[in-house]
Short mmCIF file of C-alpha atoms in Angstrom, two decimals:
data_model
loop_
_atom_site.label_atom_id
_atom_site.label_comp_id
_atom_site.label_asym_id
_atom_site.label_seq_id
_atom_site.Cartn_x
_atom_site.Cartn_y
_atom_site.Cartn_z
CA UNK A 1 2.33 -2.21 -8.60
CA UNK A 2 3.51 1.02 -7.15
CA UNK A 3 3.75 2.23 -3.69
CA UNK A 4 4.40 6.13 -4.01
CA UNK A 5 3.81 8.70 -0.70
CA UNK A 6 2.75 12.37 -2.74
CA UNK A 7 5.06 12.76 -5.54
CA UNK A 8 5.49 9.66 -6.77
CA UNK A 9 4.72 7.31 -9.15
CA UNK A 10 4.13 4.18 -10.98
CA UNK A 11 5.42 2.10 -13.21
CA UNK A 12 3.57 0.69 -16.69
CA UNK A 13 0.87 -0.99 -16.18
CA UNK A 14 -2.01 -1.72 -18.72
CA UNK A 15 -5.33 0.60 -19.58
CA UNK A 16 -8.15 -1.67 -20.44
CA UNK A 17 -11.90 -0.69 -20.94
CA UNK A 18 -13.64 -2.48 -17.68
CA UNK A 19 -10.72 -3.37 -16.18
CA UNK A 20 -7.50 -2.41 -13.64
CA UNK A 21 -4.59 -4.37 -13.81
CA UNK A 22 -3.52 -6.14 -10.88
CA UNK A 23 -0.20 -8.20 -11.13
CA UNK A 24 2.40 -5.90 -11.22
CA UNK A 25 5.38 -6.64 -8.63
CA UNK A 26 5.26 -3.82 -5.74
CA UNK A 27 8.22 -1.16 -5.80
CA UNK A 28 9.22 1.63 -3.80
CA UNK A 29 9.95 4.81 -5.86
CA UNK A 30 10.34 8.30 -4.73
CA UNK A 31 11.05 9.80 -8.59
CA UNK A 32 8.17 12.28 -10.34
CA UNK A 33 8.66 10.90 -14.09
CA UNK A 34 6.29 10.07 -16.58
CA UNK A 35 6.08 7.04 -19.34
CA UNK A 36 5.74 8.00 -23.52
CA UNK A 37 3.21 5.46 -25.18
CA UNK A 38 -0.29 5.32 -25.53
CA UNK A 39 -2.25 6.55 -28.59
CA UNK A 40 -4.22 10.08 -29.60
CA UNK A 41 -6.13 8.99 -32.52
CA UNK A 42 -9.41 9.79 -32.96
CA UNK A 43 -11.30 7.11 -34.83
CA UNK A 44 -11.93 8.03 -38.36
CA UNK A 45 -9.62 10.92 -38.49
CA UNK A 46 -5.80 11.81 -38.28
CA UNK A 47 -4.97 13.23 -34.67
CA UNK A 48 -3.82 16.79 -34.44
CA UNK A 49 -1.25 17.39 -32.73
CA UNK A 50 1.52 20.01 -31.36
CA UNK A 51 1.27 23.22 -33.07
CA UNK A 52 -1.84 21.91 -35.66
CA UNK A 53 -3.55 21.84 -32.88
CA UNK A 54 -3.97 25.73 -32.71
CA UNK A 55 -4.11 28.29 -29.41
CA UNK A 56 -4.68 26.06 -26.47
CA UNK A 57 -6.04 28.04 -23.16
CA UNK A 58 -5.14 26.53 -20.32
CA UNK A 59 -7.79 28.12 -17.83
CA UNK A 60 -6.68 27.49 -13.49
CA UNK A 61 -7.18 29.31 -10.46
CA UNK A 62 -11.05 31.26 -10.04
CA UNK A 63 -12.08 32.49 -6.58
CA UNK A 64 -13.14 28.99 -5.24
CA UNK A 65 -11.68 27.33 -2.03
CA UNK A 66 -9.53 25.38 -4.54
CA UNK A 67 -7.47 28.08 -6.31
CA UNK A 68 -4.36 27.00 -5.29
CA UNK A 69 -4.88 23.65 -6.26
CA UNK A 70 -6.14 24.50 -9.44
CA UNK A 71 -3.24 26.92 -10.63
CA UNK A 72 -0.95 24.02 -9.64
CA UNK A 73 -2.89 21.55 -11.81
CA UNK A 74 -2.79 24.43 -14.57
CA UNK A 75 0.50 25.11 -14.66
CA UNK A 76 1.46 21.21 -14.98
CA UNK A 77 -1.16 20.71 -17.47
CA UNK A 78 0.25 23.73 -19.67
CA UNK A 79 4.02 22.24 -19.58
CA UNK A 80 3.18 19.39 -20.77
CA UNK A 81 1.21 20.16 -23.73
CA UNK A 82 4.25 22.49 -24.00
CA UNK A 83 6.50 19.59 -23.77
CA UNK A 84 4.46 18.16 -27.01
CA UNK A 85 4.76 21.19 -29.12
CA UNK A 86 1.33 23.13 -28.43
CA UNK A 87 0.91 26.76 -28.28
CA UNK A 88 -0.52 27.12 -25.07
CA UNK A 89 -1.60 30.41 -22.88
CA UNK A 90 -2.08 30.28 -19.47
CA UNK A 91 -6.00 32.61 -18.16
CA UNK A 92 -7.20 32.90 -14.80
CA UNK A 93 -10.89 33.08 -15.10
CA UNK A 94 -11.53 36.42 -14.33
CA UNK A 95 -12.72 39.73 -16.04
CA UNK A 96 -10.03 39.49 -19.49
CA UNK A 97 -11.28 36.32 -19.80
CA UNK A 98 -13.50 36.60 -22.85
CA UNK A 99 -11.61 39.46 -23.95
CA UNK A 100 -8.75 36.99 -24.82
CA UNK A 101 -10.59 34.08 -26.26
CA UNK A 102 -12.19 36.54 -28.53
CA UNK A 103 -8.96 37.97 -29.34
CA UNK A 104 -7.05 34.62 -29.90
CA UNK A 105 -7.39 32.85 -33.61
CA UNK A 106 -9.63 30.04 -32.99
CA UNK A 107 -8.96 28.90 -29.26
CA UNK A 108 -9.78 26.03 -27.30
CA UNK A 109 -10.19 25.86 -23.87
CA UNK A 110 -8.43 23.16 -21.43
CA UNK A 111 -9.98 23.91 -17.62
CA UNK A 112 -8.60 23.09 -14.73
CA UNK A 113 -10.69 24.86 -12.84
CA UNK A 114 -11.89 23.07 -9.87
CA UNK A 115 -14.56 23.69 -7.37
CA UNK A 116 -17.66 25.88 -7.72
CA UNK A 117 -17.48 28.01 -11.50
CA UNK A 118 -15.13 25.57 -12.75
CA UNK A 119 -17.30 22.26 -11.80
CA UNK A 120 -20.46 23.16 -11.44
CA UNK A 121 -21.04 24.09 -14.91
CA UNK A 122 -21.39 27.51 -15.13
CA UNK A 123 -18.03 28.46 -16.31
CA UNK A 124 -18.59 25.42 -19.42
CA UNK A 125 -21.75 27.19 -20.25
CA UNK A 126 -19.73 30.47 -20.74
CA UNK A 127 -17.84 29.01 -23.29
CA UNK A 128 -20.47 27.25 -24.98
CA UNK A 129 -22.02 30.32 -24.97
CA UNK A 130 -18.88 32.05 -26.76
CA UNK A 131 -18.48 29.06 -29.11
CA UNK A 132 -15.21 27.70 -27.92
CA UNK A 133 -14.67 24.29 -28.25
CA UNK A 134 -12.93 22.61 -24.44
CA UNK A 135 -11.91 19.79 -22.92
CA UNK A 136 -14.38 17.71 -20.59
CA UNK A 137 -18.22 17.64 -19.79
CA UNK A 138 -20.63 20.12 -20.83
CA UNK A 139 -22.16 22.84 -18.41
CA UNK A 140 -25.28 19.99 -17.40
CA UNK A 141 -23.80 17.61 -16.59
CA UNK A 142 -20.89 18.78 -14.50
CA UNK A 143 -24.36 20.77 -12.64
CA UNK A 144 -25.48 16.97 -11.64
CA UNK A 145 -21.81 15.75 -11.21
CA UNK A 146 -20.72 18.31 -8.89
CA UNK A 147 -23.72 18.05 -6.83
CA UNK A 148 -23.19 15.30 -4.39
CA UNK A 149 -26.76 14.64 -3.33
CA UNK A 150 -27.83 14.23 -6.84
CA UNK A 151 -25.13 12.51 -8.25
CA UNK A 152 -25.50 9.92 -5.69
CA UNK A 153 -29.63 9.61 -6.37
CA UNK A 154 -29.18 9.63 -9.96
CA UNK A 155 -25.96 6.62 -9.15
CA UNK A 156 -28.29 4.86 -6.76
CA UNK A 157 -31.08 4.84 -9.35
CA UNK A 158 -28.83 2.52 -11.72
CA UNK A 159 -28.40 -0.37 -9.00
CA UNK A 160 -24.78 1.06 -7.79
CA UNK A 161 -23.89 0.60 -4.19
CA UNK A 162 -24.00 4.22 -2.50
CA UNK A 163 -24.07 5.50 1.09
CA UNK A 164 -27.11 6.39 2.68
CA UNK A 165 -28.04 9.91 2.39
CA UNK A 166 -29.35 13.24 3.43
CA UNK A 167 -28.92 16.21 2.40
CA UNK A 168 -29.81 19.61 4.28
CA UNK A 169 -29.99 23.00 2.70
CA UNK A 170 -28.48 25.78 6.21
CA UNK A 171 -31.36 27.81 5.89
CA UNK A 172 -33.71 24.30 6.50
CA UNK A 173 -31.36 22.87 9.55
CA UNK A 174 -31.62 26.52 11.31
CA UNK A 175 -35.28 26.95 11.05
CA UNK A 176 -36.45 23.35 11.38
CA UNK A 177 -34.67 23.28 14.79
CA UNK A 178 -31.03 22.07 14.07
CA UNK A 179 -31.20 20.03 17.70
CA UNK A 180 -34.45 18.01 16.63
CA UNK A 181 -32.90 17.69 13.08
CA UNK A 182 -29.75 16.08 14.55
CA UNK A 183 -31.22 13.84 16.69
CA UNK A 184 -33.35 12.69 13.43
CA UNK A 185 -30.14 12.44 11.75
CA UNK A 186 -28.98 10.02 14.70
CA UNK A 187 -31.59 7.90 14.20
CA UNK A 188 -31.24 7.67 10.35
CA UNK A 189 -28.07 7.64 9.39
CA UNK A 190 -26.60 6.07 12.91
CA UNK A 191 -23.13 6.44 14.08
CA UNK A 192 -20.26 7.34 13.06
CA UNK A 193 -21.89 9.02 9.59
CA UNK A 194 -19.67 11.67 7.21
CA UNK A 195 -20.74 15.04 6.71
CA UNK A 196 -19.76 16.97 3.71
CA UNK A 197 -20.74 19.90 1.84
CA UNK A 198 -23.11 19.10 -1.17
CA UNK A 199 -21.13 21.15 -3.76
CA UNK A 200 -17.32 21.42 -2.86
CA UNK A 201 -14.52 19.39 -3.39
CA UNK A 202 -10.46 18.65 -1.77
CA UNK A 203 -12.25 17.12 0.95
CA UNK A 204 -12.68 20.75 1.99
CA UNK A 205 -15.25 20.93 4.91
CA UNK A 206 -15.62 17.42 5.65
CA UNK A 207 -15.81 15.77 8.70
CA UNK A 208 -16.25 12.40 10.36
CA UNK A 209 -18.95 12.34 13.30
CA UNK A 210 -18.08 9.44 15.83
CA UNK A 211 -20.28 10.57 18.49
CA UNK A 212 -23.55 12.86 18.49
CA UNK A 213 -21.47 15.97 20.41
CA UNK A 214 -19.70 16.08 17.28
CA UNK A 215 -22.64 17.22 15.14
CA UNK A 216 -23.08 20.21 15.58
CA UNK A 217 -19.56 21.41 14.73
CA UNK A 218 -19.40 19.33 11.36
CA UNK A 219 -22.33 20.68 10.41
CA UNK A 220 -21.29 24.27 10.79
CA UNK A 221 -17.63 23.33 8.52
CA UNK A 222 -19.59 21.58 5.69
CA UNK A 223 -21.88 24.82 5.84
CA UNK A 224 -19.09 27.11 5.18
CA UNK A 225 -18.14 25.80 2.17
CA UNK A 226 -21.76 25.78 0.76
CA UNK A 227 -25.52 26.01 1.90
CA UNK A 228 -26.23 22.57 1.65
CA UNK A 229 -24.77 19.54 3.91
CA UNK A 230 -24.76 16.13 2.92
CA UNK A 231 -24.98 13.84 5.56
CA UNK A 232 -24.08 10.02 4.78
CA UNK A 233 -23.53 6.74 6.57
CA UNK A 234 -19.66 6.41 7.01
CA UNK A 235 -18.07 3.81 5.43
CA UNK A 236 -15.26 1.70 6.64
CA UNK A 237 -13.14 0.08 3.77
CA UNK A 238 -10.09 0.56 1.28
CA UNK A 239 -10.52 3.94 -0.27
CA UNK A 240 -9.44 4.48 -3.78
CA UNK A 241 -10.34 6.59 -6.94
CA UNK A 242 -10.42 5.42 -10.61
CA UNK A 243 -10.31 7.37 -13.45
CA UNK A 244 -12.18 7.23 -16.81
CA UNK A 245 -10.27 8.72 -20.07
CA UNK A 246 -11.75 8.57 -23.54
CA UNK A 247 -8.56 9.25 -26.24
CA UNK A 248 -11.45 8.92 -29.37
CA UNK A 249 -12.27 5.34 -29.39
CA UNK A 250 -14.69 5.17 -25.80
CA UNK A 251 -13.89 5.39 -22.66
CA UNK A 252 -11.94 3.41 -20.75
CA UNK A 253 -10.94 2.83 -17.15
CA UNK A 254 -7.20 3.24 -15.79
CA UNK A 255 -5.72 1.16 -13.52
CA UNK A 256 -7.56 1.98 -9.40
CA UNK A 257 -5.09 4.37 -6.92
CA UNK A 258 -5.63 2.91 -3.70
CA UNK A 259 -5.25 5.25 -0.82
CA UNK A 260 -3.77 5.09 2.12
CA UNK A 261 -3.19 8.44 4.78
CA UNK A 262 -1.05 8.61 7.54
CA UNK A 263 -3.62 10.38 9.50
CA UNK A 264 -6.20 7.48 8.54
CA UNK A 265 -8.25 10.51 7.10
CA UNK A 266 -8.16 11.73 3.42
CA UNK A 267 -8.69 15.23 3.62
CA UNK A 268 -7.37 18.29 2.42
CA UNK A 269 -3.98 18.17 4.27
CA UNK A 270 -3.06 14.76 3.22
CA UNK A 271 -4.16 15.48 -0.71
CA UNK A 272 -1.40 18.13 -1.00
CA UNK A 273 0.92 17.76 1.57
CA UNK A 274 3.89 15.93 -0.01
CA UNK A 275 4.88 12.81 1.91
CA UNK A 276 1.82 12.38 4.11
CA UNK A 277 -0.49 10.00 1.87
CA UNK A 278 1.08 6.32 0.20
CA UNK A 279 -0.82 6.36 -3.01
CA UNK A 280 -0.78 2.42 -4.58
CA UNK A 281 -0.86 1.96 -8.42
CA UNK A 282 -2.70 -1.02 -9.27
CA UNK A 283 -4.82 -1.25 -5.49
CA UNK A 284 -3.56 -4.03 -3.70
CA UNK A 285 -6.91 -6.13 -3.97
CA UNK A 286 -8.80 -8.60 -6.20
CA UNK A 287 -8.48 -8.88 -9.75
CA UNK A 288 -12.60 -9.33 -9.39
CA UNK A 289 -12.46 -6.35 -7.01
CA UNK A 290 -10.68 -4.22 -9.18
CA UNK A 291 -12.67 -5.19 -12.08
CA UNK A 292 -15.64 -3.92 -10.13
CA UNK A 293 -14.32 -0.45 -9.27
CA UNK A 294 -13.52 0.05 -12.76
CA UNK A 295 -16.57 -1.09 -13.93
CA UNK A 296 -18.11 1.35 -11.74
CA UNK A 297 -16.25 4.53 -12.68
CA UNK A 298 -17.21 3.62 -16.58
CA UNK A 299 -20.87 3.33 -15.63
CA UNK A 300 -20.91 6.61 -13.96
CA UNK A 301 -19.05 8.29 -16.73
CA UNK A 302 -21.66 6.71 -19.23
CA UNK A 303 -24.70 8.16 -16.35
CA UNK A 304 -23.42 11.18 -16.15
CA UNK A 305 -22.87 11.88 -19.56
CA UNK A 306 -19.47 12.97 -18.64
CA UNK A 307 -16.58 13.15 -21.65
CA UNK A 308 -13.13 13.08 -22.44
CA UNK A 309 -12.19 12.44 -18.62
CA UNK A 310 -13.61 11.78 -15.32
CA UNK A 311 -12.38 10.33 -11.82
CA UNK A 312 -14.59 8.67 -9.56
CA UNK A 313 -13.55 7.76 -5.95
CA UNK A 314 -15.05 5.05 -3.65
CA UNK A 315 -14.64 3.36 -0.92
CA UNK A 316 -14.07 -1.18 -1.08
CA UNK A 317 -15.78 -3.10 2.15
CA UNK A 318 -16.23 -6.64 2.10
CA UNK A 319 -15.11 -6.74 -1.30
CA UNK A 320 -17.95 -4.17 -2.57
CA UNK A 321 -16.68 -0.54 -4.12
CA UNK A 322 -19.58 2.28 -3.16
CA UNK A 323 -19.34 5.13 -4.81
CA UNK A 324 -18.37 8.52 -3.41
CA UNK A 325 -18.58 11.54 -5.56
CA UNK A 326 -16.95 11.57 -8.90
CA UNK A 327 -14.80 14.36 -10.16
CA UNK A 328 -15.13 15.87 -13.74
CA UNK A 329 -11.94 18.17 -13.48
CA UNK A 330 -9.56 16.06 -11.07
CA UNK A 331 -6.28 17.44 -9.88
CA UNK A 332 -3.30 17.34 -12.39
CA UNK A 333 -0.42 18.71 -9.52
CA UNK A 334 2.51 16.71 -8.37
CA UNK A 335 0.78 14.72 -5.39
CA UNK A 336 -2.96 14.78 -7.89
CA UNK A 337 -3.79 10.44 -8.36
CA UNK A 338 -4.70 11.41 -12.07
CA UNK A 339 -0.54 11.05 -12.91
CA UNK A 340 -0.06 7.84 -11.39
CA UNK A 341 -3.02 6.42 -12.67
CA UNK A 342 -1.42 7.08 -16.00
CA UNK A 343 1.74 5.96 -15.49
CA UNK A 344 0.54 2.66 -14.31
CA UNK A 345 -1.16 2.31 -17.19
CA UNK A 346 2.51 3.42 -19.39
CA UNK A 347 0.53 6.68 -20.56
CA UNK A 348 2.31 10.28 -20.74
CA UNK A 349 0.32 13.11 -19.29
CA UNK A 350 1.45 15.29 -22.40
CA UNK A 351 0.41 12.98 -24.59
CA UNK A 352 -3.62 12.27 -22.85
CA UNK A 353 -3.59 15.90 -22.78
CA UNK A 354 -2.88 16.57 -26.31
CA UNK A 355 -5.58 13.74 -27.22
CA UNK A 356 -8.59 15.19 -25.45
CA UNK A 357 -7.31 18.48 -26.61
CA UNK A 358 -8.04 16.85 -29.90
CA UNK A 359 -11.08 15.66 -29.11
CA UNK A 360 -12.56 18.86 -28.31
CA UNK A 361 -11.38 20.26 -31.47
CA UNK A 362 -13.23 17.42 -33.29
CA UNK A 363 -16.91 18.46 -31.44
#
């Protein structure tokens, strides 16, 4: 086990469909390195790689809240298919866009986009459109994925454990009466609840509500990063994420980051601010517990009908993971959980990258 603040990470671990190692002696490491093994096959056909791969498009940035993040996780994902040989080019998603992939000789597309365009479909159905083959889930699905309030239903509906819920399009909570809405709220959800916007991600315009003056305000952040608000019972526990990779023979679940903020709150600040969250690679808890989270990320890839990779983040109390939102294009920067998630497993970034690169080739 690891204990890494930002930009570090862990040690090898094990990858196991179902499972999340747990019995790895805890070290203290403040080096950014990665590990070499893991596979890339496909099963039933010789993996491409490096060059025989062909014209990999790396595609960051987009207008969302999130560009920074995202040409960060670009740039990171390019090197290292770099580092294995590709020929990669780097595309903001704006007005060249398919210009250049119908330019290039048979492109595929790796996206790193994240928030609206790049998660919530619409930028997947482009290039199905176009007929370019790409990394991750298809246009549908990341449309339900992205969406908190229906990911969570469509989660609840296969006997997962998930917060209670309501969500509240702006245009509803102004006309309805937003006072006699929150006080309905009060009464629902209870105290303290989470607020969050519906379709958004980096934690951006989310807030914890301890006490009903605090409402209003929340309310009005989540709003400004979308016109719906999700509004959910807060829940007290061990936060951590797990993420689901599929390398061409199913998917499987690598080791749980557990998560642990300074400022006792996960939110956009601590995700990117170097130094100011301990990330720990296994989670310090159960082997059963751990079993469970990763047994919960690999139904929700499966419900989702997500592909190629996913990361789902929940929180633990009294031993039970619920889950929280799940990701279908998770960070890849220096302080993203993706990285040390591999490396506790003993898999090279490069290397995961350069399989699902595969993958998409093979569709």
């Amino acid at each position: 086990m690891t204990a890494t603040d930002n930009e570090t990470t862990a040690p090898s671990g094990t990858a196991a469909t179902g499972t999340t190692p747990n019995d790895a002696t805890p070290t203290e490491t403040s080096d950014t390195r990665t590990s070499s093994t893991g596979t890339t096959a496909a099963a039933g056909a010789a993996p491409l790689s490096g060059p025989d791969l062909g014209v990999i498009v790396v595609l960051a940035g987009g207008l969302s809240h999130e560009r920074e993040v995202s040409l960060r996780s670009g740039r990171r994902v390019a090197q290292a298919l770099r580092d294995r040989g590709c020929t990669v080019v780097e595309s903001d998603v704006n007005s060249d866009l398919i210009t250049l992939l119908r330019d290039l000789d048979d492109p595929v597309v790796f996206p790193v986009v994240h928030g609206a365009t790049g998660e919530d479909g619409s930028l997947r159905e482009v290039l199905g459109l176009l007929d370019v083959p790409f990394v991750g889930a298809t246009g549908a699905d990341s449309r339900v994925a992205f969406d908190k309030s229906i990911a969570t239903s469509v989660i609840r509906g296969i006997g997962l454990t998930t917060p209670q819920q309501v969500a509240l399009p702006d245009e509803v909570f102004r006309e309805l009466g937003a006072r006699a809405l929150m006080d309905a709220l009060g009464e629902r959800i209870g105290y303290p609840m989470f607020v969050k916007p519906s379709r958004s991600g980096s934690s951006l315009g989310c807030t914890k509500v301890a006490v009903p003056g605090e409402l209003a305000s929340a309310m009005v952040g989540a709003y400004a990063y979308g016109d719906v608000a999700v509004v959910e019972t807060y829940i007290d526990g061990i936060e951590v994420a797990v993420t689901v990779i599929d390398r061409g023979n199913g998917p499987e679940a690598l080791p749980a980051v557990e998560i642990r903020p300074d400022s006792g709150d996960y939110d956009y600040s601590s995700r990117y601010t170097a130094g100011s969250t301990r990330f720990i690679t296994p989670a310090e808890v159960p082997d059963d517990v751990a079993a469970a989270c990763a047994d919960m990320a690999l139904r929700v890839h499966e419900r989702l009908h997500l592909r190629d990779i996913s990361r789902t983040d929940m929180i633990i109390r009294d031993g039970v993971p619920h889950f929280l939102e799940c990701n279908v294009a998770p960070g890849m920067t220096e302080t993203s959980l993706v990285p040390l998630e591999l490396e506790a497993a003993g898999l090279d970034l490069g290397e995961l990258c350069e399989a699902l690169v595969h993958q998409a080739r093979l569709r």
